PDB file of C-alpha atoms in Angstrom:
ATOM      1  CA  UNK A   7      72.004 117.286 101.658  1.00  0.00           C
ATOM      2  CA  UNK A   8      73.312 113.776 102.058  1.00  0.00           C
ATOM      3  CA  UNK A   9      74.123 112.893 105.685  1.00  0.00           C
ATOM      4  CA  UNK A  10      74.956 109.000 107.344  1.00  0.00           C
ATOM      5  CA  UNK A  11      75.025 108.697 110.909  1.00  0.00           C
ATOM      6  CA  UNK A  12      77.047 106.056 112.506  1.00  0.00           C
ATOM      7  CA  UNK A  13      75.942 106.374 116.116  1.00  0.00           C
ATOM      8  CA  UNK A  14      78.105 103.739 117.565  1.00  0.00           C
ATOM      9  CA  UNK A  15      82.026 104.699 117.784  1.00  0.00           C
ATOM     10  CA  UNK A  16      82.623 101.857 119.489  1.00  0.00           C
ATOM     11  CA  UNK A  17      80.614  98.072 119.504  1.00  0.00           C
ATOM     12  CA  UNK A  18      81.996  95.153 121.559  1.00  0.00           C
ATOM     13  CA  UNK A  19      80.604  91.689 121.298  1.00  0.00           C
ATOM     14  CA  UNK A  20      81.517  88.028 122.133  1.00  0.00           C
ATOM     15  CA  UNK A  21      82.291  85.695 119.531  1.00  0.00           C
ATOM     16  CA  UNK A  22      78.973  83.592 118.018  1.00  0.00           C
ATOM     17  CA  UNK A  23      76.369  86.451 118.989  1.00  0.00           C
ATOM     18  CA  UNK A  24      74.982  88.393 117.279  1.00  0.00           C
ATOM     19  CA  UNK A  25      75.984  91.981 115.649  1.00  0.00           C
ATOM     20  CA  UNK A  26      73.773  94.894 114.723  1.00  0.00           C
ATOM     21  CA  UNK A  27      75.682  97.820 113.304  1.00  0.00           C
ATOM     22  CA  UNK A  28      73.451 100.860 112.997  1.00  0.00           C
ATOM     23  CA  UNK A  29      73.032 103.135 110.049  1.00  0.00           C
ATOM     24  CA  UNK A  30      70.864 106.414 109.558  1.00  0.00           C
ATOM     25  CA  UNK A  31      70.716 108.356 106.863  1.00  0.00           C
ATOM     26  CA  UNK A  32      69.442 111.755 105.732  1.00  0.00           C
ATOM     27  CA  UNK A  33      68.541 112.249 102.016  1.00  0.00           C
ATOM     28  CA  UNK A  34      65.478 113.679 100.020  1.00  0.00           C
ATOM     29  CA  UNK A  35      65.559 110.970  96.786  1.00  0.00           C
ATOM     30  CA  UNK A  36      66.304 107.383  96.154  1.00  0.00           C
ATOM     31  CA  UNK A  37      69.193 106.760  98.267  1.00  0.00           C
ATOM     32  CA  UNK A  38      71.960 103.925  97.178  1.00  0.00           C
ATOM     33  CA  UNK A  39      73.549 102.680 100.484  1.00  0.00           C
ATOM     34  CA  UNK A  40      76.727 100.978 100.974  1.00  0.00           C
ATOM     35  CA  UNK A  41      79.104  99.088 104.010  1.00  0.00           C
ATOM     36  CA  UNK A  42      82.166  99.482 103.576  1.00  0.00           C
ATOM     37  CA  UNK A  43      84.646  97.537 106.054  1.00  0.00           C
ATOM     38  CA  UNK A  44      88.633  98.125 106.734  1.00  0.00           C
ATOM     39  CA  UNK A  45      90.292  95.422 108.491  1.00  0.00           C
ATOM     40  CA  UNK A  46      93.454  96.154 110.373  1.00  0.00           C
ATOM     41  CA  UNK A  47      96.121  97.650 107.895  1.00  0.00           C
ATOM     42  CA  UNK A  48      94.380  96.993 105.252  1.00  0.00           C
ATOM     43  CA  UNK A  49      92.579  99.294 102.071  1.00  0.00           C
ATOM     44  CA  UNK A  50      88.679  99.644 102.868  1.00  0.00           C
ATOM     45  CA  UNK A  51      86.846  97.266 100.805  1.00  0.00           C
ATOM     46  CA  UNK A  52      82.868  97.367  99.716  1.00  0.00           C
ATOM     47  CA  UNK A  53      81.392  94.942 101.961  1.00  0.00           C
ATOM     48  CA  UNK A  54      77.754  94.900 100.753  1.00  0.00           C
ATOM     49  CA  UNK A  55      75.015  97.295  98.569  1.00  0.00           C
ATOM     50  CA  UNK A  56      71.571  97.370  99.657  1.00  0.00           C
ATOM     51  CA  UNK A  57      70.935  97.200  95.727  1.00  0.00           C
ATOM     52  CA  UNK A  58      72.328  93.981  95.085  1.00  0.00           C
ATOM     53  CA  UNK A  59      70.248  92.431  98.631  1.00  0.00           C
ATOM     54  CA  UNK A  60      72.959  89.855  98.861  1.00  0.00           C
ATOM     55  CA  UNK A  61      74.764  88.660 102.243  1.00  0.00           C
ATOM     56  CA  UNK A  62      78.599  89.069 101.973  1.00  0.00           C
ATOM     57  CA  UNK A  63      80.863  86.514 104.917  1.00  0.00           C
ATOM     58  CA  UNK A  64      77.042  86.028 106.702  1.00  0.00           C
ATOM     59  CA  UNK A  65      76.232  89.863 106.822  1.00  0.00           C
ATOM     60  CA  UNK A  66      73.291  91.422 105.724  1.00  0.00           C
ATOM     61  CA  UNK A  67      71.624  94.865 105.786  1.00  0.00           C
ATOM     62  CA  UNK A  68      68.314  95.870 104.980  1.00  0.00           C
ATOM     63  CA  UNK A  69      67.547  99.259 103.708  1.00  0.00           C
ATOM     64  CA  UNK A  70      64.107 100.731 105.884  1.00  0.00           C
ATOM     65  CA  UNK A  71      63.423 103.906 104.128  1.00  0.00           C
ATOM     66  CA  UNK A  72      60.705 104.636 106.793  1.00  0.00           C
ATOM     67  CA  UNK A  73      62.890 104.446 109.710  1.00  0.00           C
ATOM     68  CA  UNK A  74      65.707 106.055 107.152  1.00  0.00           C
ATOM     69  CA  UNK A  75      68.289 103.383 108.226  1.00  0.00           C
ATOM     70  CA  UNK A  76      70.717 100.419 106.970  1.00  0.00           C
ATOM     71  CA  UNK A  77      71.870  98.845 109.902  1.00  0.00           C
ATOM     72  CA  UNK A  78      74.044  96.017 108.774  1.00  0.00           C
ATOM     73  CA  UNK A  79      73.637  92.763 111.154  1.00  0.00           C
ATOM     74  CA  UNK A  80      75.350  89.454 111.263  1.00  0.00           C
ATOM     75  CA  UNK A  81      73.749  86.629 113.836  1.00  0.00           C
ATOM     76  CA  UNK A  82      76.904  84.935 114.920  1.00  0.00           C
ATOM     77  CA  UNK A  83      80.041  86.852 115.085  1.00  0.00           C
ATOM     78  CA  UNK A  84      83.427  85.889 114.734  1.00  0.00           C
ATOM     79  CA  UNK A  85      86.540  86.957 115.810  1.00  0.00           C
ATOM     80  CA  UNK A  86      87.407  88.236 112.265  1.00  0.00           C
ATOM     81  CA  UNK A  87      84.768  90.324 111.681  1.00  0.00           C
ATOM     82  CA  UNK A  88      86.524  92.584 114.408  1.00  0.00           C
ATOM     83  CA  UNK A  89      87.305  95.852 112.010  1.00  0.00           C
ATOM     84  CA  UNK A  90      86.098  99.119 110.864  1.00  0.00           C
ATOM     85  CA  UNK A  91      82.760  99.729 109.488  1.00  0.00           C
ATOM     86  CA  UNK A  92      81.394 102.366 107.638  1.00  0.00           C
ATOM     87  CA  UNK A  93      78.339 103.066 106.019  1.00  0.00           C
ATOM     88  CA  UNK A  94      77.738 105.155 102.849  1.00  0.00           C
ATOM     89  CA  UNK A  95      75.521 107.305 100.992  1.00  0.00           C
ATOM     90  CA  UNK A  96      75.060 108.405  97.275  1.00  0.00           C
ATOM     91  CA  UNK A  97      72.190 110.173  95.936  1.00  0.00           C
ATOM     92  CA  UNK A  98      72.994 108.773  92.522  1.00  0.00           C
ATOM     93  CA  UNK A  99      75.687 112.026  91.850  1.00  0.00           C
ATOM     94  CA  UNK A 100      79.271 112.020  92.499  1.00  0.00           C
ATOM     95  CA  UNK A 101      79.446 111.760  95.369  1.00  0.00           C
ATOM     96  CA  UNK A 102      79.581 109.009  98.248  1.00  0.00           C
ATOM     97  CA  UNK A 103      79.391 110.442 101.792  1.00  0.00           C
ATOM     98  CA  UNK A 104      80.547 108.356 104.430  1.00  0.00           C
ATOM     99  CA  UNK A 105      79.685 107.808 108.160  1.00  0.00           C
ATOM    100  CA  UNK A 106      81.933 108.240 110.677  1.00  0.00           C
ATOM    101  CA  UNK A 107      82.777 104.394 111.218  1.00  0.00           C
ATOM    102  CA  UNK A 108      82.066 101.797 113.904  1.00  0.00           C
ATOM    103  CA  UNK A 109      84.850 100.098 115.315  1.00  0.00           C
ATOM    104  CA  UNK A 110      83.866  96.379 116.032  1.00  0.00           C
ATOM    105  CA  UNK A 111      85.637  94.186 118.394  1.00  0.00           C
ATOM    106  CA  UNK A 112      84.927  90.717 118.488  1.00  0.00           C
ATOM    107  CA  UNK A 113      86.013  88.868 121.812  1.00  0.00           C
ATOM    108  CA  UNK A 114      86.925  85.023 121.827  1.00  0.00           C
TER     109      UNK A 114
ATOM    110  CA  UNK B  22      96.129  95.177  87.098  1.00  0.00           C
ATOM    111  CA  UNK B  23      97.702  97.312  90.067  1.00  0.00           C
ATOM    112  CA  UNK B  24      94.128  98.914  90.735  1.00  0.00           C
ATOM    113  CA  UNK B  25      94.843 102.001  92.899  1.00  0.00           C
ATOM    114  CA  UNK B  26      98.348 102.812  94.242  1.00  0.00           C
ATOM    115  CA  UNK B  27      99.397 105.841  96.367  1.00  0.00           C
ATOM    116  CA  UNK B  28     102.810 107.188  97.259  1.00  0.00           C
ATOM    117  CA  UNK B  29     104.594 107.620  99.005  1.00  0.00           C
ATOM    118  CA  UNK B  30     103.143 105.744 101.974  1.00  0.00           C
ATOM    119  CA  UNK B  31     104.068 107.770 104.744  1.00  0.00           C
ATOM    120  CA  UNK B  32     105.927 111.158 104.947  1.00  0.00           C
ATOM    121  CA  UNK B  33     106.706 114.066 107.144  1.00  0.00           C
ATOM    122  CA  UNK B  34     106.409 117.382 106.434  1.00  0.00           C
ATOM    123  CA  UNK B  35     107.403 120.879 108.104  1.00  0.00           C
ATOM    124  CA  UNK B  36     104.350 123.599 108.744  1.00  0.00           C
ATOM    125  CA  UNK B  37     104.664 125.339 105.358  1.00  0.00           C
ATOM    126  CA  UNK B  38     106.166 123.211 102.667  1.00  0.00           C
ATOM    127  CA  UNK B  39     104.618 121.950 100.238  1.00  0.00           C
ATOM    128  CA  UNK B  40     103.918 118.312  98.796  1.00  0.00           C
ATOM    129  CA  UNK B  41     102.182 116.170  95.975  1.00  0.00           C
ATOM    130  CA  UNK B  42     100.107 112.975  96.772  1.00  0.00           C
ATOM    131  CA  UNK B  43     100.029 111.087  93.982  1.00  0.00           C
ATOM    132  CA  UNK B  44      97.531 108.742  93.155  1.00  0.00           C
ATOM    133  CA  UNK B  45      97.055 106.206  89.962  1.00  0.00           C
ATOM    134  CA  UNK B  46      94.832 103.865  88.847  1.00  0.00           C
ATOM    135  CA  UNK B  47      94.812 101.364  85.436  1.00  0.00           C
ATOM    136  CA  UNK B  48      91.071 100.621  86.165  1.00  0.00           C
ATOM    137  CA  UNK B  49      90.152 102.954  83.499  1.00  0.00           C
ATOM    138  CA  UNK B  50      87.342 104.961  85.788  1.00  0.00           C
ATOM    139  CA  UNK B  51      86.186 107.979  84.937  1.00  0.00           C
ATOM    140  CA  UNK B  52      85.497 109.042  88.840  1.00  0.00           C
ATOM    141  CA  UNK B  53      88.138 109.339  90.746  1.00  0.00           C
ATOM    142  CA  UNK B  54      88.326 111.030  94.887  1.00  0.00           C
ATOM    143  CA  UNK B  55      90.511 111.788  97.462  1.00  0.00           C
ATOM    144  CA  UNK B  56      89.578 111.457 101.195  1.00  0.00           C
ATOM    145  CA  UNK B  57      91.212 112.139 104.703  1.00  0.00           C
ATOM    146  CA  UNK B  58      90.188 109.605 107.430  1.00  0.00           C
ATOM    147  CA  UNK B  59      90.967 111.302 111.154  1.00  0.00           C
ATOM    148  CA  UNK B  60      90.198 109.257 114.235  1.00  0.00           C
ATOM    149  CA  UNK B  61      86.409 109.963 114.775  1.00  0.00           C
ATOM    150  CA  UNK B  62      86.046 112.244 111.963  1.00  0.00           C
ATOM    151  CA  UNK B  63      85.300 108.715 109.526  1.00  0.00           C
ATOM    152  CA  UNK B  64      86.241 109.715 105.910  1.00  0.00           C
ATOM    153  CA  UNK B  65      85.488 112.742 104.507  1.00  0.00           C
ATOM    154  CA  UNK B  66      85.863 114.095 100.695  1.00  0.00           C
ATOM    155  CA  UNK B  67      88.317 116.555  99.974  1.00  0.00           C
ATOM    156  CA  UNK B  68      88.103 116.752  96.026  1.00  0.00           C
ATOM    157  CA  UNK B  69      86.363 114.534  93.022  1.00  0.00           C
ATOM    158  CA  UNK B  70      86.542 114.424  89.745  1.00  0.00           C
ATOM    159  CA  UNK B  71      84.502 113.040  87.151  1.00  0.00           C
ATOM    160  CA  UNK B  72      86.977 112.644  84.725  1.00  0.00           C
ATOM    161  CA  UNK B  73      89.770 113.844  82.873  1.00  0.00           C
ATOM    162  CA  UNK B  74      89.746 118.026  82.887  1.00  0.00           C
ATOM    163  CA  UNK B  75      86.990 118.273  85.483  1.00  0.00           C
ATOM    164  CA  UNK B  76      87.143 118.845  89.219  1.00  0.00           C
ATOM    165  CA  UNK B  77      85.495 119.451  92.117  1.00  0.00           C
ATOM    166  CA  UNK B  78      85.643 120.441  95.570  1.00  0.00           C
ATOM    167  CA  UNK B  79      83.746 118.119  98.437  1.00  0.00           C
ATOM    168  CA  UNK B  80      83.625 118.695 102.718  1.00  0.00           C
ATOM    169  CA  UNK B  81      86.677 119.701 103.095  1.00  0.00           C
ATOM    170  CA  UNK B  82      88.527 121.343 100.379  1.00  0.00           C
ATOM    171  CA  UNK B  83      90.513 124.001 101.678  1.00  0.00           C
ATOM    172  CA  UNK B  84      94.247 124.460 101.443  1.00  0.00           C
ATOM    173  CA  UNK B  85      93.932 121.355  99.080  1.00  0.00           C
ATOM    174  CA  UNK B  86      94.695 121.484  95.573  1.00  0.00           C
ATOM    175  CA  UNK B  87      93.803 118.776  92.604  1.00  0.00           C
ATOM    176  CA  UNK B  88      94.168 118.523  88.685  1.00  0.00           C
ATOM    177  CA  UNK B  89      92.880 115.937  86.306  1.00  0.00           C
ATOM    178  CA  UNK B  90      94.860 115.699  83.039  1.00  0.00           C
ATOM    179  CA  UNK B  91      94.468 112.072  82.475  1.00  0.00           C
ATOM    180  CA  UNK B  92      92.126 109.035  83.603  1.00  0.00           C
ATOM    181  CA  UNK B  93      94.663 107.286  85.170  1.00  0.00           C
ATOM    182  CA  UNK B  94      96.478 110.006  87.144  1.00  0.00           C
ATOM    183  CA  UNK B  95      94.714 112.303  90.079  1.00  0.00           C
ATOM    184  CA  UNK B  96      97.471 114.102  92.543  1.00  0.00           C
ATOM    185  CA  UNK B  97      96.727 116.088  95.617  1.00  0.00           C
ATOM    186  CA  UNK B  98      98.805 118.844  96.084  1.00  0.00           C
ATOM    187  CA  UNK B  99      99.103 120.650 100.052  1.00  0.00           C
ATOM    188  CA  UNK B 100     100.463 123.954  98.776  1.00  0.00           C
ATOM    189  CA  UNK B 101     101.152 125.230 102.318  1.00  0.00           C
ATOM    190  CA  UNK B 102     101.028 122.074 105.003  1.00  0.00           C
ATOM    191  CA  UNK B 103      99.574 122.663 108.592  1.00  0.00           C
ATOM    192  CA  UNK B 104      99.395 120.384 111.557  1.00  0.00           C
ATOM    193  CA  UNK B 105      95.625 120.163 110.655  1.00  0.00           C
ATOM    194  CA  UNK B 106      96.267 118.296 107.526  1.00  0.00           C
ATOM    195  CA  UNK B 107      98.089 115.591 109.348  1.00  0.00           C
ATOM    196  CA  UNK B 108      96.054 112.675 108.363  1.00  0.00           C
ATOM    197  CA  UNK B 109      95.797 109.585 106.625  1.00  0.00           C
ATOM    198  CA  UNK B 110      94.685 110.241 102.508  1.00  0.00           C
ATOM    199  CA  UNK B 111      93.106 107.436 100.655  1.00  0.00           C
ATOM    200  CA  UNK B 112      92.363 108.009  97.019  1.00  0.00           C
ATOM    201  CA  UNK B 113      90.037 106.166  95.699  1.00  0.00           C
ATOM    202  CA  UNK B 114      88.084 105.411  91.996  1.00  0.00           C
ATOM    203  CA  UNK B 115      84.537 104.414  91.010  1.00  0.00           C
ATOM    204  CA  UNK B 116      83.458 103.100  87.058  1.00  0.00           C
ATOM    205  CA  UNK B 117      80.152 105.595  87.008  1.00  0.00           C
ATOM    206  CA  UNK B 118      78.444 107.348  89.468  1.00  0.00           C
ATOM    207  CA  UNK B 119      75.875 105.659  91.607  1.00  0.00           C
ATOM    208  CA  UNK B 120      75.651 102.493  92.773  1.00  0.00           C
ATOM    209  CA  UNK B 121      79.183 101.187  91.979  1.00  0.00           C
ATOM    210  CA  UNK B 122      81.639  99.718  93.732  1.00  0.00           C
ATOM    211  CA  UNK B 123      84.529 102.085  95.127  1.00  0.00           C
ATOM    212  CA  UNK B 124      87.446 101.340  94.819  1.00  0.00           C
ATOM    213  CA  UNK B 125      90.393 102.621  97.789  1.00  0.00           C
ATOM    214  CA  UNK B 126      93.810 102.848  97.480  1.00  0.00           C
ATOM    215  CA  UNK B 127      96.275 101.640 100.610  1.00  0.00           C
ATOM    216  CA  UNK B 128      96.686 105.099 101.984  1.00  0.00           C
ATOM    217  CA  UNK B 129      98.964 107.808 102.910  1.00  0.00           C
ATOM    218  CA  UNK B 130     100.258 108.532 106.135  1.00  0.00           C
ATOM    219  CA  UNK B 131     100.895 112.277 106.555  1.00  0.00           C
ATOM    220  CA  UNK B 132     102.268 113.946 109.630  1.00  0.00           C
ATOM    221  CA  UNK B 133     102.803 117.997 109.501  1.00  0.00           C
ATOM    222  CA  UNK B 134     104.791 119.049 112.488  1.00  0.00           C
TER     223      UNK B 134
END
């Protein structure tokens, strides 16, 4: 079974340091991970894919597939980055199982 | 291109009717999803399909219908609405499966009273 575990509902930081959103994840195969943000009234958007190892508005997330995780980490935060975060799984099927979001709040 | 579009936006429902949430996209992708995102609950799949005249249920299927007669068209129907299923419904489309981008439509708002 595919399972992502978001265990941060909440995250709070100060504008310029820095962010670490955590990701687990529970899958058997080759997993293909994804962050997906939502910004306030707005459609969620792909942020960044662990298979394209590129870093999207100074984000990046590494995919550890001994410590099963994809925590998604920025070193200075700003104010707009404050949004919702999720992270997602597919095994390569249909289907893309999401986390249960991070809410990030950026303080000035 | 419109991508995905919803409607209606928001609506309001008694316990017990029914409704259709209509979703569209001119993407041309085969895979298209619906999802319900409740406060600390994240996103999770109600139906797929992975293309026209195929179906399939995800987490949380139940009192949820879905059809798939053409790419660009994939409606949810609430046959009998509860105050459970008040929610917010994205629908949302992918090219192929794997590691492609999804795309998400701006939403519904539903509220069953």
């Amino acid at each position: 079974a595919q399972r992502v575990t978001q265990p941060e509902k909440l995250l709070s930081v100060f504008k310029g340091a820095p962010v670490e959103l955590k990701c687990n994840y529970s899958y058997s195969g080759s997993p293909e991970l994804f962050w997906y943000v939502q910004y306030s009234r707005q459609r969620l958007q792909l942020l960044l894919r662990h298979i394209s190892r590129e870093s999207i508005k100074g984000f990046t997330a590494d995919l550890n597939k001994g410590e099963t995780s994809f925590h998604l980490k920025k070193p200075f935060a700003q104010e707009e980055d404050s949004a919702m975060y999720y992270c997602a799984l597919t095994g390569g099927s249909e289907k893309l199982v999401f986390g249960k979001g991070t809410k990030l709040t950026v303080n000035p | 291109n419109a991508g995905v579009t919803q409607t209606p936006k928001f609506q309001v429902l008694k316990t017990g009717q029914s409704m259709t949430l209509q979703c569209a996209q001119d993407m041309n992708h085969e895979y298209m999803s619906w999802y319900r995102q409740d406060p600390g609950m994240g996103l999770r799949l109600i139906h797929y399909s992975v293309g026209a005249g195929i179906t399939d249920q995800g987490e949380v299927p139940n009192g949820y219908n879905v059809s798939r007669s053409t790419t660009e068209d994939f409606p949810l129907r609430l046959l009998s609405a509860a105050p459970s299923q008040t929610s917010v419904y994205f629908c949302a489309t992918r090219r192929d499966r794997g590691g492609y981008e999804q795309y998400f439509g701006p939403g519904t708002r539903l509220t069953v009273t």
